Short mmCIF file of C-alpha atoms in Angstrom, two decimals:
data_model
loop_
_atom_site.label_atom_id
_atom_site.label_comp_id
_atom_site.label_asym_id
_atom_site.label_seq_id
_atom_site.Cartn_x
_atom_site.Cartn_y
_atom_site.Cartn_z
CA ILE N 278 30.42 1.16 -0.96
CA ALA N 279 32.83 -1.18 1.15
CA GLY N 280 32.19 -4.70 1.29
CA ILE N 281 32.93 -7.83 -0.33
CA THR N 282 33.84 -8.54 -4.13
CA GLN N 283 33.34 -12.00 -5.56
CA ALA N 284 34.77 -12.88 -9.05
CA PRO N 285 33.45 -14.59 -11.61
CA THR N 286 30.01 -13.85 -10.98
CA SER N 287 29.17 -17.01 -13.06
CA GLN N 288 31.53 -19.81 -14.78
CA ILE N 289 30.82 -23.05 -16.64
CA LEU N 290 33.40 -25.37 -16.24
CA ALA N 291 34.33 -28.65 -17.36
CA ALA N 292 34.94 -31.41 -15.14
CA GLY N 293 38.25 -32.17 -13.96
CA ARG N 294 39.18 -28.59 -14.58
CA ARG N 295 40.82 -26.41 -11.98
CA MET N 296 39.15 -23.17 -10.83
CA THR N 297 39.77 -20.70 -8.41
CA LEU N 298 36.93 -18.44 -6.95
CA ARG N 299 38.24 -14.89 -5.83
CA CYS N 300 37.06 -12.97 -2.88
CA THR N 301 38.31 -9.63 -1.56
CA GLN N 302 37.37 -7.43 1.22
CA ASP N 303 37.68 -3.95 2.06
CA MET N 304 36.53 -3.87 5.76
CA ARG N 305 39.53 -5.04 7.29
CA HIS N 306 37.72 -7.96 8.92
CA ASN N 307 39.94 -10.69 10.34
CA ALA N 308 37.47 -13.58 9.66
CA MET N 309 36.62 -15.03 6.22
CA TYR N 310 34.63 -17.73 5.15
CA TRP N 311 33.46 -19.56 2.33
CA TYR N 312 29.98 -21.37 1.70
CA ARG N 313 27.85 -23.08 -0.82
CA GLN N 314 24.44 -22.58 -1.18
CA ASP N 315 22.33 -25.42 -2.58
CA LEU N 316 18.40 -25.70 -2.95
CA GLY N 317 16.86 -27.14 0.00
CA LEU N 318 20.20 -27.30 2.08
CA GLY N 319 20.61 -23.44 3.01
CA LEU N 320 24.54 -22.24 3.15
CA ARG N 321 27.22 -25.03 4.02
CA LEU N 322 30.60 -23.86 5.36
CA ILE N 323 33.43 -25.03 3.16
CA HIS N 324 36.32 -23.35 4.95
CA TYR N 325 37.09 -20.29 7.22
CA SER N 326 40.15 -18.25 8.16
CA ASN N 327 40.21 -16.93 11.48
CA THR N 328 43.07 -14.40 10.38
CA ALA N 329 45.60 -14.15 7.80
CA GLY N 330 47.73 -17.06 7.52
CA THR N 331 45.52 -19.34 8.87
CA THR N 332 42.55 -21.56 7.63
CA GLY N 333 40.14 -23.96 8.78
CA LYS N 334 37.58 -26.77 7.49
CA GLY N 335 34.20 -26.41 7.50
CA GLU N 336 31.44 -28.97 7.12
CA VAL N 337 31.91 -29.63 3.60
CA PRO N 338 35.57 -29.35 2.67
CA ASP N 339 36.09 -32.33 0.52
CA GLY N 340 37.69 -31.24 -2.94
CA TYR N 341 38.30 -27.55 -2.06
CA SER N 342 41.26 -25.54 -0.76
CA VAL N 343 41.85 -22.03 0.50
CA SER N 344 44.85 -19.90 1.44
CA ARG N 345 44.79 -16.72 3.40
CA ALA N 346 48.11 -14.79 2.34
CA ASN N 347 46.86 -11.43 3.61
CA THR N 348 43.65 -9.70 5.19
CA ASP N 349 42.15 -8.60 2.55
CA ASP N 350 42.24 -11.73 0.03
CA PHE N 351 40.44 -15.41 0.38
CA PRO N 352 40.81 -17.57 -2.73
CA LEU N 353 38.83 -20.76 -2.85
CA THR N 354 40.11 -23.50 -5.41
CA LEU N 355 38.62 -26.59 -6.87
CA ALA N 356 41.58 -28.74 -7.76
CA SER N 357 39.63 -30.73 -10.13
CA ALA N 358 36.07 -30.25 -10.44
CA VAL N 359 33.19 -32.51 -10.31
CA PRO N 360 29.65 -31.97 -11.09
CA SER N 361 28.57 -32.23 -7.41
CA GLN N 362 30.06 -28.75 -6.83
CA THR N 363 27.78 -27.12 -9.40
CA SER N 364 26.36 -24.26 -6.94
CA VAL N 365 26.40 -20.73 -5.93
CA TYR N 366 29.18 -19.88 -3.77
CA PHE N 367 29.38 -17.08 -1.34
CA CYS N 368 32.47 -15.47 0.15
CA ALA N 369 31.75 -13.69 3.71
CA SER N 370 33.54 -11.94 6.26
CA SER N 371 33.22 -10.74 9.81
CA GLU N 372 35.26 -9.56 13.12
CA VAL N 373 36.25 -12.56 14.86
CA SER N 374 34.10 -12.57 17.87
CA ALA N 375 30.88 -10.71 16.41
CA GLY N 376 28.24 -12.67 15.02
CA GLU N 377 27.28 -10.80 11.98
CA LEU N 378 28.78 -12.18 8.80
CA PHE N 379 28.73 -9.86 5.80
CA PHE N 380 28.45 -11.44 2.37
CA GLY N 381 29.39 -11.05 -1.40
CA GLU N 382 27.22 -11.46 -3.95
CA GLY N 383 27.95 -14.67 -4.92
CA SER N 384 29.37 -16.65 -7.57
CA ARG N 385 27.42 -19.49 -9.83
CA LEU N 386 29.35 -22.19 -10.81
CA THR N 387 28.30 -24.86 -13.20
CA VAL N 388 30.21 -28.09 -13.67
CA LEU N 389 29.30 -30.23 -16.78
CA GLN L 622 22.65 -33.82 9.29
CA GLN L 623 21.36 -30.68 9.68
CA GLN L 624 22.03 -28.80 13.11
CA VAL L 625 19.27 -26.20 12.23
CA LYS L 626 15.97 -27.21 11.09
CA GLN L 627 13.85 -24.54 9.25
CA SER L 628 10.04 -24.50 8.46
CA PRO L 629 7.89 -24.22 6.38
CA GLN L 630 10.04 -24.25 2.97
CA SER L 631 7.56 -21.79 1.35
CA LEU L 632 5.18 -19.35 2.91
CA ILE L 633 2.60 -17.29 0.96
CA VAL L 634 1.09 -14.35 2.90
CA GLN L 635 -1.43 -11.53 2.20
CA LYS L 636 -0.29 -7.62 2.54
CA GLY L 637 -0.62 -6.69 5.92
CA GLY L 638 -0.50 -10.06 7.38
CA ILE L 639 1.76 -11.94 9.86
CA SER L 640 4.59 -13.90 8.46
CA ILE L 641 5.92 -16.84 10.91
CA ILE L 642 9.11 -18.99 10.41
CA ASN L 643 10.24 -21.43 12.87
CA CYS L 644 13.37 -22.92 13.73
CA ALA L 645 14.73 -25.44 15.85
CA TYR L 646 18.38 -26.63 16.88
CA GLU L 647 20.32 -29.37 18.29
CA ASN L 648 23.45 -28.27 19.64
CA THR L 649 23.22 -26.20 23.28
CA ALA L 650 26.58 -24.78 22.74
CA PHE L 651 25.19 -22.29 20.07
CA ASP L 652 25.28 -18.95 21.44
CA TYR L 653 24.05 -16.48 18.62
CA PHE L 654 20.95 -16.67 16.52
CA PRO L 655 20.47 -14.55 13.39
CA TRP L 656 18.31 -14.34 10.74
CA TYR L 657 19.15 -13.50 7.16
CA GLN L 658 17.20 -12.13 4.40
CA GLN L 659 18.13 -12.85 0.79
CA PHE L 660 16.62 -11.35 -2.55
CA PRO L 661 17.35 -13.13 -5.74
CA GLY L 662 20.97 -12.78 -7.12
CA LYS L 663 22.10 -11.17 -3.85
CA GLY L 664 24.02 -12.37 -1.01
CA PRO L 665 22.26 -13.06 2.41
CA ALA L 666 21.99 -9.89 5.02
CA LEU L 667 21.61 -10.00 8.53
CA LEU L 668 18.30 -8.85 9.54
CA ILE L 669 18.00 -9.40 13.16
CA ALA L 670 19.70 -11.64 15.58
CA ILE L 671 19.21 -12.77 19.26
CA ARG L 672 21.36 -14.04 21.91
CA PRO L 673 20.06 -16.99 24.20
CA ASP L 674 19.71 -14.86 27.73
CA VAL L 675 16.90 -13.01 26.06
CA SER L 676 13.50 -14.17 25.10
CA GLU L 677 12.50 -11.81 22.61
CA LYS L 678 14.00 -9.12 20.29
CA LYS L 679 11.89 -6.66 18.13
CA GLU L 680 13.33 -4.23 15.46
CA GLY L 681 10.52 -2.31 13.63
CA ARG L 682 8.17 -4.90 12.04
CA PHE L 683 10.81 -7.88 12.50
CA THR L 684 10.58 -9.83 16.07
CA ILE L 685 12.28 -12.77 17.05
CA SER L 686 10.86 -15.34 19.63
CA PHE L 687 13.58 -17.51 21.28
CA ASN L 688 12.57 -20.46 23.60
CA LYS L 689 15.89 -21.88 25.06
CA SER L 690 14.38 -24.94 27.03
CA ALA L 691 12.43 -25.88 23.59
CA LYS L 692 15.68 -24.98 21.46
CA GLN L 693 13.38 -23.29 19.30
CA PHE L 694 13.28 -19.85 17.82
CA SER L 695 11.23 -18.02 15.35
CA LEU L 696 10.81 -14.92 13.24
CA HIS L 697 7.49 -13.21 13.41
CA ILE L 698 7.15 -10.49 10.10
CA MET L 699 4.00 -7.75 11.28
CA ASP L 700 2.13 -5.95 8.64
CA SER L 701 3.96 -7.89 5.78
CA GLN L 702 4.75 -6.12 2.43
CA PRO L 703 5.52 -7.12 -1.02
CA GLY L 704 8.88 -5.49 -0.33
CA ASP L 705 9.14 -8.49 2.38
CA SER L 706 9.31 -11.21 -0.45
CA ALA L 707 12.53 -12.82 -0.21
CA THR L 708 14.14 -16.18 1.37
CA TYR L 709 14.96 -15.98 4.77
CA PHE L 710 17.47 -17.97 6.98
CA CYS L 711 17.74 -18.67 10.49
CA ALA L 712 21.18 -19.42 11.78
CA ALA L 713 22.89 -20.82 15.00
CA ARG L 714 26.51 -19.98 15.81
CA VAL L 715 29.41 -21.47 18.12
CA ARG L 716 32.52 -19.73 17.79
CA ASN L 717 33.22 -19.34 14.13
CA ASP L 718 30.83 -22.02 12.79
CA MET L 719 27.61 -20.78 11.47
CA ARG L 720 24.99 -23.28 10.72
CA PHE L 721 22.21 -22.30 8.39
CA GLY L 722 18.64 -23.57 8.30
CA ALA L 723 17.55 -24.91 4.49
CA GLY L 724 15.46 -21.19 3.75
CA THR L 725 12.00 -20.33 3.65
CA ARG L 726 10.67 -18.52 0.74
CA LEU L 727 8.22 -16.15 1.57
CA THR L 728 6.01 -14.51 -1.02
CA VAL L 729 3.71 -11.49 0.09
CA LYS L 730 0.72 -10.95 -2.16
CA PRO L 731 -0.65 -7.23 -2.76
#
């Protein structure tokens, strides 16, 4: 089934370590997004990309970076993880002008 | 500061009953209002959506009611079923910025 693939599914990480969450889509959507989901806060946008080669900051970008070298891949990097980055991370995609977001199944990250 | 406020946090409904979840927003530039459904261990999936020029949209047992002047919208689930038990998120979008409510955990008892 076409869609979004995220990896890893879950990860435990020591504080201060570098971590990259991978996201690949096969729907040829122009726009991609990274959200974090925390209980009581819903989903909050970290970074987005409207098209390959461009990225933008969302609501909570600090401590995270992204790149968009091609249409299909949109990795999220934590340069030096901190415990407050413990969360479930969702990658999503959409047509630029359409509203529907298609989400992956999430990556659960625990920073100790 | 959350731009989309959702209530209640949790809801328990008997099978066959009506589930109602409410959301309020602040930014009048929002132009698209979706509801997402999320099952445990899965990503959210679009359930139903509405644009601000329409006051109501119905798809099967699911209805969105939209009140532009009050800046509020709600999801009604008619004839609620145990399979509807999930977490529901309202959202509002302007350009590529989709803001989500905090979520409502719905439990439908058989």
